[in-house]
CSV table of C-alpha atoms and ligand atoms in Angstrom, one decimal:
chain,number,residue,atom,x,y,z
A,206,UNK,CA,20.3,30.9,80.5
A,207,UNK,CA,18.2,27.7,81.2
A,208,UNK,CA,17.5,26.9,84.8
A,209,UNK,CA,15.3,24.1,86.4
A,210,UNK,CA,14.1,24.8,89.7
A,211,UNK,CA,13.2,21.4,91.6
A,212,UNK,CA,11.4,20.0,88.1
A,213,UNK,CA,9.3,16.6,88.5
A,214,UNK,CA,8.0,14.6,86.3
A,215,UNK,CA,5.7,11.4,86.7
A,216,UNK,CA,4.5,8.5,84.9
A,217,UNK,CA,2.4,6.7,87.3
A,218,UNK,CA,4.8,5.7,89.6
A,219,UNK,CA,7.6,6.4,87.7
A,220,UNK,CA,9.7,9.5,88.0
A,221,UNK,CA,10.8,10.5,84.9
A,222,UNK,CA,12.4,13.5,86.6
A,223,UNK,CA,13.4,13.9,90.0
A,224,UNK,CA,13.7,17.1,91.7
A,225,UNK,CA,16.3,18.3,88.7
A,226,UNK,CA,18.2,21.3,89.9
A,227,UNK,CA,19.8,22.7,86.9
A,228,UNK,CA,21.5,26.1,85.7
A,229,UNK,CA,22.7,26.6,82.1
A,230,UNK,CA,25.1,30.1,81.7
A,231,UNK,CA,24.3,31.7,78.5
A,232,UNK,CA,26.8,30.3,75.5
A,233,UNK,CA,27.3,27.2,77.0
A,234,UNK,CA,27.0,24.1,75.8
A,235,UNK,CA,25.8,21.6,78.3
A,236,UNK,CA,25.4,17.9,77.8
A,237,UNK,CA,23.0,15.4,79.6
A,238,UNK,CA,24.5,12.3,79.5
A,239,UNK,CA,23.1,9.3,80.6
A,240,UNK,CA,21.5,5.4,79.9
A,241,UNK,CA,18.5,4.9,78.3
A,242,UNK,CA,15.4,5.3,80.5
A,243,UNK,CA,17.4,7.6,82.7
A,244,UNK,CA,15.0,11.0,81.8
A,245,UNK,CA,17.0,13.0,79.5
A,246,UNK,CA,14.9,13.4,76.3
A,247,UNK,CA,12.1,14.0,78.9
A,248,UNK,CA,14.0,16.8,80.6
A,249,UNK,CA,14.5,18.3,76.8
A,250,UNK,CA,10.8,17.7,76.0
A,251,UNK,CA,9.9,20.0,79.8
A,252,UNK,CA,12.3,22.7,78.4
A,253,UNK,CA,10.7,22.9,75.3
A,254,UNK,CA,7.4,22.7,76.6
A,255,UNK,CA,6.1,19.7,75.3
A,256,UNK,CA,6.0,18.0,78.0
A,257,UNK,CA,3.9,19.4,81.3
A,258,UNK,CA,6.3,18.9,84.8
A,259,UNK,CA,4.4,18.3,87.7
A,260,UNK,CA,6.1,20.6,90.2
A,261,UNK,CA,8.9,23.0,90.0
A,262,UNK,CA,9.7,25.3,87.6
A,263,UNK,CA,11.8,26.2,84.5
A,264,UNK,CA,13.1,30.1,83.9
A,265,UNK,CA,14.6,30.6,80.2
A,266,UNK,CA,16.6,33.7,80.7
A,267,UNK,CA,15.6,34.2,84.4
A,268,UNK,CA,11.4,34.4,83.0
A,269,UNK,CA,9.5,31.6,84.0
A,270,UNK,CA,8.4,30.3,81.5
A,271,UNK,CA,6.6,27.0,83.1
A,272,UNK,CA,3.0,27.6,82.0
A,273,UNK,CA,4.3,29.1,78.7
A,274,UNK,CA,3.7,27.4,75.4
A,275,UNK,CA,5.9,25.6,73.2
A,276,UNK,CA,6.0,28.3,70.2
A,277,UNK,CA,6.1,31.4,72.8
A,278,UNK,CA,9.8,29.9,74.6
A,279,UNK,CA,12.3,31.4,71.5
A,280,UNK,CA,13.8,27.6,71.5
A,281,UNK,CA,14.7,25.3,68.6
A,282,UNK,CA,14.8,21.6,68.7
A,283,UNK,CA,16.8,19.3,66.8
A,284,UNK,CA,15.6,15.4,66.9
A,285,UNK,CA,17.5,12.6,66.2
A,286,UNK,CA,14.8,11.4,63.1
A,287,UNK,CA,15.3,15.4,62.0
A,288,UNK,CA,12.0,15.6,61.4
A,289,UNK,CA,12.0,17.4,57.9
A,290,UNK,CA,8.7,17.6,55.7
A,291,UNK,CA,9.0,14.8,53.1
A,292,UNK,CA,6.9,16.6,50.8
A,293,UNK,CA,8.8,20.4,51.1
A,294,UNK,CA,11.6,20.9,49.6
A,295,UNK,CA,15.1,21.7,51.4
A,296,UNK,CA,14.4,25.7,51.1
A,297,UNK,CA,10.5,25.6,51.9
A,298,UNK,CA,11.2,23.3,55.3
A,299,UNK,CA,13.8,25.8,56.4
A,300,UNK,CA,12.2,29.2,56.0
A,301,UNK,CA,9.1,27.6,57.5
A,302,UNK,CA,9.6,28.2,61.0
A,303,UNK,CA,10.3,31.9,59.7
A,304,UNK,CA,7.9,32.1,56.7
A,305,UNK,CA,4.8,34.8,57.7
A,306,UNK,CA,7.4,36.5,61.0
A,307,UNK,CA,10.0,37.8,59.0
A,308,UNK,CA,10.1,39.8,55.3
A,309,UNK,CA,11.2,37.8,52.1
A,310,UNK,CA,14.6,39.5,52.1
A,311,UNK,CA,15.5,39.0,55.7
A,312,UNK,CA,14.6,35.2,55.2
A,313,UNK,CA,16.4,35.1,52.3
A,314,UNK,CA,19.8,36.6,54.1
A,315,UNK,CA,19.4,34.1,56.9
A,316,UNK,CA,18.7,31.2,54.3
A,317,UNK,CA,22.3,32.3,52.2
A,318,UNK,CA,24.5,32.7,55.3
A,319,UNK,CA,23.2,29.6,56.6
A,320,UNK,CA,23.2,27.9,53.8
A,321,UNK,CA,26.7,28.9,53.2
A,322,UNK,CA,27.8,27.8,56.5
A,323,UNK,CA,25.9,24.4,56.5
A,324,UNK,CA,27.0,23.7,52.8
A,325,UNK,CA,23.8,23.1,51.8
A,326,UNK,CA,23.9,25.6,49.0
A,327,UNK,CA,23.4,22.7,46.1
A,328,UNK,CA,20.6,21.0,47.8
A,329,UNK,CA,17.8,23.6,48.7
A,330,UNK,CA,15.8,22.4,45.7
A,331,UNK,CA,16.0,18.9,46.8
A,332,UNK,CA,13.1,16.8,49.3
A,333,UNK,CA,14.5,15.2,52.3
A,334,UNK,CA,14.3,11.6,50.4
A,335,UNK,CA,17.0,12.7,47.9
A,336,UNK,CA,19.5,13.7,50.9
A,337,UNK,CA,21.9,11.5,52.6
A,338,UNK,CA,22.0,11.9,56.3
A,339,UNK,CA,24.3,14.2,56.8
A,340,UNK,CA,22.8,16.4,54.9
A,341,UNK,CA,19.2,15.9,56.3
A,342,UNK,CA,21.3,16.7,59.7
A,343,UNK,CA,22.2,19.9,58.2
A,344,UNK,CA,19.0,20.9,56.7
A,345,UNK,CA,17.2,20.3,60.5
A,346,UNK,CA,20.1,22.3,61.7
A,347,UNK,CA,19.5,25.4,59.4
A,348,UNK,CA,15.6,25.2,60.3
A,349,UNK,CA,16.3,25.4,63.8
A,350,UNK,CA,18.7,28.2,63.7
A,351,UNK,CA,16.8,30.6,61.2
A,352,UNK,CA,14.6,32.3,64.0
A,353,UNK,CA,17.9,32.3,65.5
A,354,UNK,CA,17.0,30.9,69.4
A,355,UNK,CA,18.2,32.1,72.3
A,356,UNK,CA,18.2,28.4,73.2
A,357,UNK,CA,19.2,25.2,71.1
A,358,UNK,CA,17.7,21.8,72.4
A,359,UNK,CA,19.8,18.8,70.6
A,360,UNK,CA,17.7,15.4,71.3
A,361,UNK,CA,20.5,12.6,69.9
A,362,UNK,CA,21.0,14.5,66.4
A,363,UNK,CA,23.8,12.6,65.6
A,364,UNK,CA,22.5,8.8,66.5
A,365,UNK,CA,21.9,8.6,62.3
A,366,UNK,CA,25.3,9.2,60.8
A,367,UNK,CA,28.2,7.0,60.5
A,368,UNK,CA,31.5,7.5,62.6
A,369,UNK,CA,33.0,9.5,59.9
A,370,UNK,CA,30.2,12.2,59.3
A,371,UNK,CA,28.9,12.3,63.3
A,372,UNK,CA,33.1,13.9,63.8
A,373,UNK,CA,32.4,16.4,61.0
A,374,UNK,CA,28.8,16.9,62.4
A,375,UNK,CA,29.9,17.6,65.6
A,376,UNK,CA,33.0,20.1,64.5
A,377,UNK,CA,30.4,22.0,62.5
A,378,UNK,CA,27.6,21.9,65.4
A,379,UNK,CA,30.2,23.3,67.9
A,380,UNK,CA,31.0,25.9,65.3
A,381,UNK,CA,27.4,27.1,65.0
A,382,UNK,CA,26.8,26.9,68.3
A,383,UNK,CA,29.7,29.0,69.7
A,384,UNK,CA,29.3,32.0,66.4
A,385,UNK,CA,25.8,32.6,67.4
A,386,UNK,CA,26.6,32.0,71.6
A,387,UNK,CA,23.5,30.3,71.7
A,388,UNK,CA,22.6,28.7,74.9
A,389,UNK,CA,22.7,24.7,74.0
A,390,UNK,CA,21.7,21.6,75.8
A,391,UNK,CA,22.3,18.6,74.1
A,392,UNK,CA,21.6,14.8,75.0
A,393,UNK,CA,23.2,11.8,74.4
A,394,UNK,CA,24.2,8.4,75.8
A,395,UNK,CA,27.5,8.4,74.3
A,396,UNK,CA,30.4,9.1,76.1
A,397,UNK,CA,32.6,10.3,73.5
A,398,UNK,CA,30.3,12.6,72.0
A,399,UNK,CA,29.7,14.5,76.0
A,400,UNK,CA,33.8,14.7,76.2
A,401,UNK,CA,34.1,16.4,72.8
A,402,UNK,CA,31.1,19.0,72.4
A,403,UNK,CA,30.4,19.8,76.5
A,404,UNK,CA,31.5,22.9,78.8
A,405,UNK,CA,29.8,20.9,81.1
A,406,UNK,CA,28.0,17.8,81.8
A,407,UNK,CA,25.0,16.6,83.7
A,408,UNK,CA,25.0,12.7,84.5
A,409,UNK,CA,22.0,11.7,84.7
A,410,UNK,CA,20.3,8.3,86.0
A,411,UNK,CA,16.8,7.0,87.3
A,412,UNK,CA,15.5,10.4,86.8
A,413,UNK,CA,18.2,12.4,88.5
A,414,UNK,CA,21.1,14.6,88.1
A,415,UNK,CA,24.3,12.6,89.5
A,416,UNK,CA,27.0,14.4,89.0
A,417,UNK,CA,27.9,18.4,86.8
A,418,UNK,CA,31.0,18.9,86.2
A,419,UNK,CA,33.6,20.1,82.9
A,420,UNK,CA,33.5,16.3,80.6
A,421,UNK,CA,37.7,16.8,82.7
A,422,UNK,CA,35.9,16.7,86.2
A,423,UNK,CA,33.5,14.3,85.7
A,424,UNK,CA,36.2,11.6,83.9
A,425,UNK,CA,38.6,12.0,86.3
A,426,UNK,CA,36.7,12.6,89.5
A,427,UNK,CA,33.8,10.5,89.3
A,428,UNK,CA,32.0,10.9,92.6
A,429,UNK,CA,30.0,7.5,92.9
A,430,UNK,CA,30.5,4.0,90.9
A,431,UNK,CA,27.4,4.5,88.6
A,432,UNK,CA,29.5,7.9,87.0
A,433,UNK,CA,33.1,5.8,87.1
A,434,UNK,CA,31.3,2.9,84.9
A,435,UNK,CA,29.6,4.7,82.5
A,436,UNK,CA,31.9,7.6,81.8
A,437,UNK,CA,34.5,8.3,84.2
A,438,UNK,CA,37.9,6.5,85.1
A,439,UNK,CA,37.5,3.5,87.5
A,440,UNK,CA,39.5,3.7,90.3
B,7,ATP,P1,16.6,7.1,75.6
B,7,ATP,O1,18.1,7.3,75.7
B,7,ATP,O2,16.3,5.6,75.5
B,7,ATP,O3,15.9,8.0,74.7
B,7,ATP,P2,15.9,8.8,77.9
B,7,ATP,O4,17.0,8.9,78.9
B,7,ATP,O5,15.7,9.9,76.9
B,7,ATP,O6,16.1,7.4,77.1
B,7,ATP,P3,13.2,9.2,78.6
B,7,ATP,O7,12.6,9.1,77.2
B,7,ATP,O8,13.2,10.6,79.1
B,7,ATP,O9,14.6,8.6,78.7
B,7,ATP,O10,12.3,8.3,79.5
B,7,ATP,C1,12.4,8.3,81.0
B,7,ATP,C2,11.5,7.3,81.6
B,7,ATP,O11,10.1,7.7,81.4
B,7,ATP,C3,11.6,5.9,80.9
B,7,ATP,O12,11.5,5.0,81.9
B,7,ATP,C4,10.3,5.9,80.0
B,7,ATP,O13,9.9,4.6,79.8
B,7,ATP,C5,9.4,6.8,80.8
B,7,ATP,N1,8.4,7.5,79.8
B,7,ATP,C6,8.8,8.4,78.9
B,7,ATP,N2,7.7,8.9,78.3
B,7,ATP,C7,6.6,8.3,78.8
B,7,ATP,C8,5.2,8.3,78.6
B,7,ATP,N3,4.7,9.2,77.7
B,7,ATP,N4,4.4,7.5,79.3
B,7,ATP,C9,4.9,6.7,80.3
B,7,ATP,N5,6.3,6.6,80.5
B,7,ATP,C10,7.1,7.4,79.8
């Protein structure tokens, strides 16, 4: 689980985050939604740990894990950009998160089934330049599930694909995400993307959670006008 306890977040006198009040079940795939500025690749950064809060406290399966560092929380991050080496190949930027943790055959099982499942079999030999995409989508995917996570943070991953691959993207990422039951919160501004991939969504706006709710809820029950314009049904 992923919880929040009162988390703030400053810049100057902007609050990034608000007081967030947040609990993620274990499995679930939760989805900030929300405009840009509103907070939520910031709230991904302070799960991570990259980004210091400046009160509260975050608990990654109930340890607190506020003054912990980045590599010492057992999460992976996806970024919209995907973030790949330029100058590794496909195979050499996915076992590196793994590389001097694990034994050579162990990697190499978790490189084949993943592979497999990603259909990136043909392309481990490649460097992210001679991928489309997609398939750089993939790649980042299989990096960040090789130490296998007890928590997945998605910032955007999609944002780079056309309309046809972000459907296939998504089916596959929902997939992955539900095989392994790993914890996942994933942000996006776009509405159709929270109503296919969420258990539940978070609104969020000016730095604060509006509304939770199953993507049903929240469309159909919108509890102020800021939630009915940007993803619920106006009354
Ligand atoms: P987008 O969808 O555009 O990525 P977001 O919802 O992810 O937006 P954040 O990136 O979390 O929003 O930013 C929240 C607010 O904090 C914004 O007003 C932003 O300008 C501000 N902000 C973010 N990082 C910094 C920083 N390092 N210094 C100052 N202000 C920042």
């Amino acid at each position: 689980s992923v919880e929040l306890r009162s988390v703030t977040k400053q810049y100057d006198k902007l609050k990034a985050l608000d007081q967030i009040n947040l609990k993620i079940e274990k499995g679930e795939f939760f989805v900030i939604l929300g405009p840009s500025g509103s907070g939520k690749t910031t709230l991904l950064r302070a799960v991570a740990g990259l980004e210091r809060v400046d009160s509260g406290n975050i608990l990654l399966e109930g340890r607190d894990v506020t003054e912990v560092p980045p590599h010492k929380r057992e999460v992976a991050m996806v970024f919209q950009n995907y973030a790949l080496y330029p100058h590794k190949t496909v195979l050499e930027n996915i076992v590196m998160p793994v590389e001097n943790q694990l034994d050579k055959r162990e990697i190499l099982r978790r490189v084949e089934e993943l592979s497999s499942r990603l259909k990136i079999d043909a392309l481990l030999g490649r460097y992210p330049s001679e991928l489309s995409g997609g398939q750089q989508q993939r790649a980042a995917l299989a990096r960040a599930l090789i130490k296998r996570p007890r928590v997945f943070l998605m910032d955007e991953p999609l944002s780079n694909l056309d309309a046809i691959q972000r459907i296939s993207a998504r089916k596959l990422i929902r997939e992955v995400q539900r095989e392994n039951n790993v914890t996942t919160l994933y942000v996006t501004h776009d509405q159709i993307e929270a109503m296919a991939l969420a258990d539940r969504v978070a609104v969020m706006n000016n730095g604060k959670i509006i509304q939770v709710g199953t993507p049903e809820e929240v469309y159909s029950n919108a509890e102020s006008e800021f939630v009915a314009s940007f993803f619920g049904n106006p009354p």
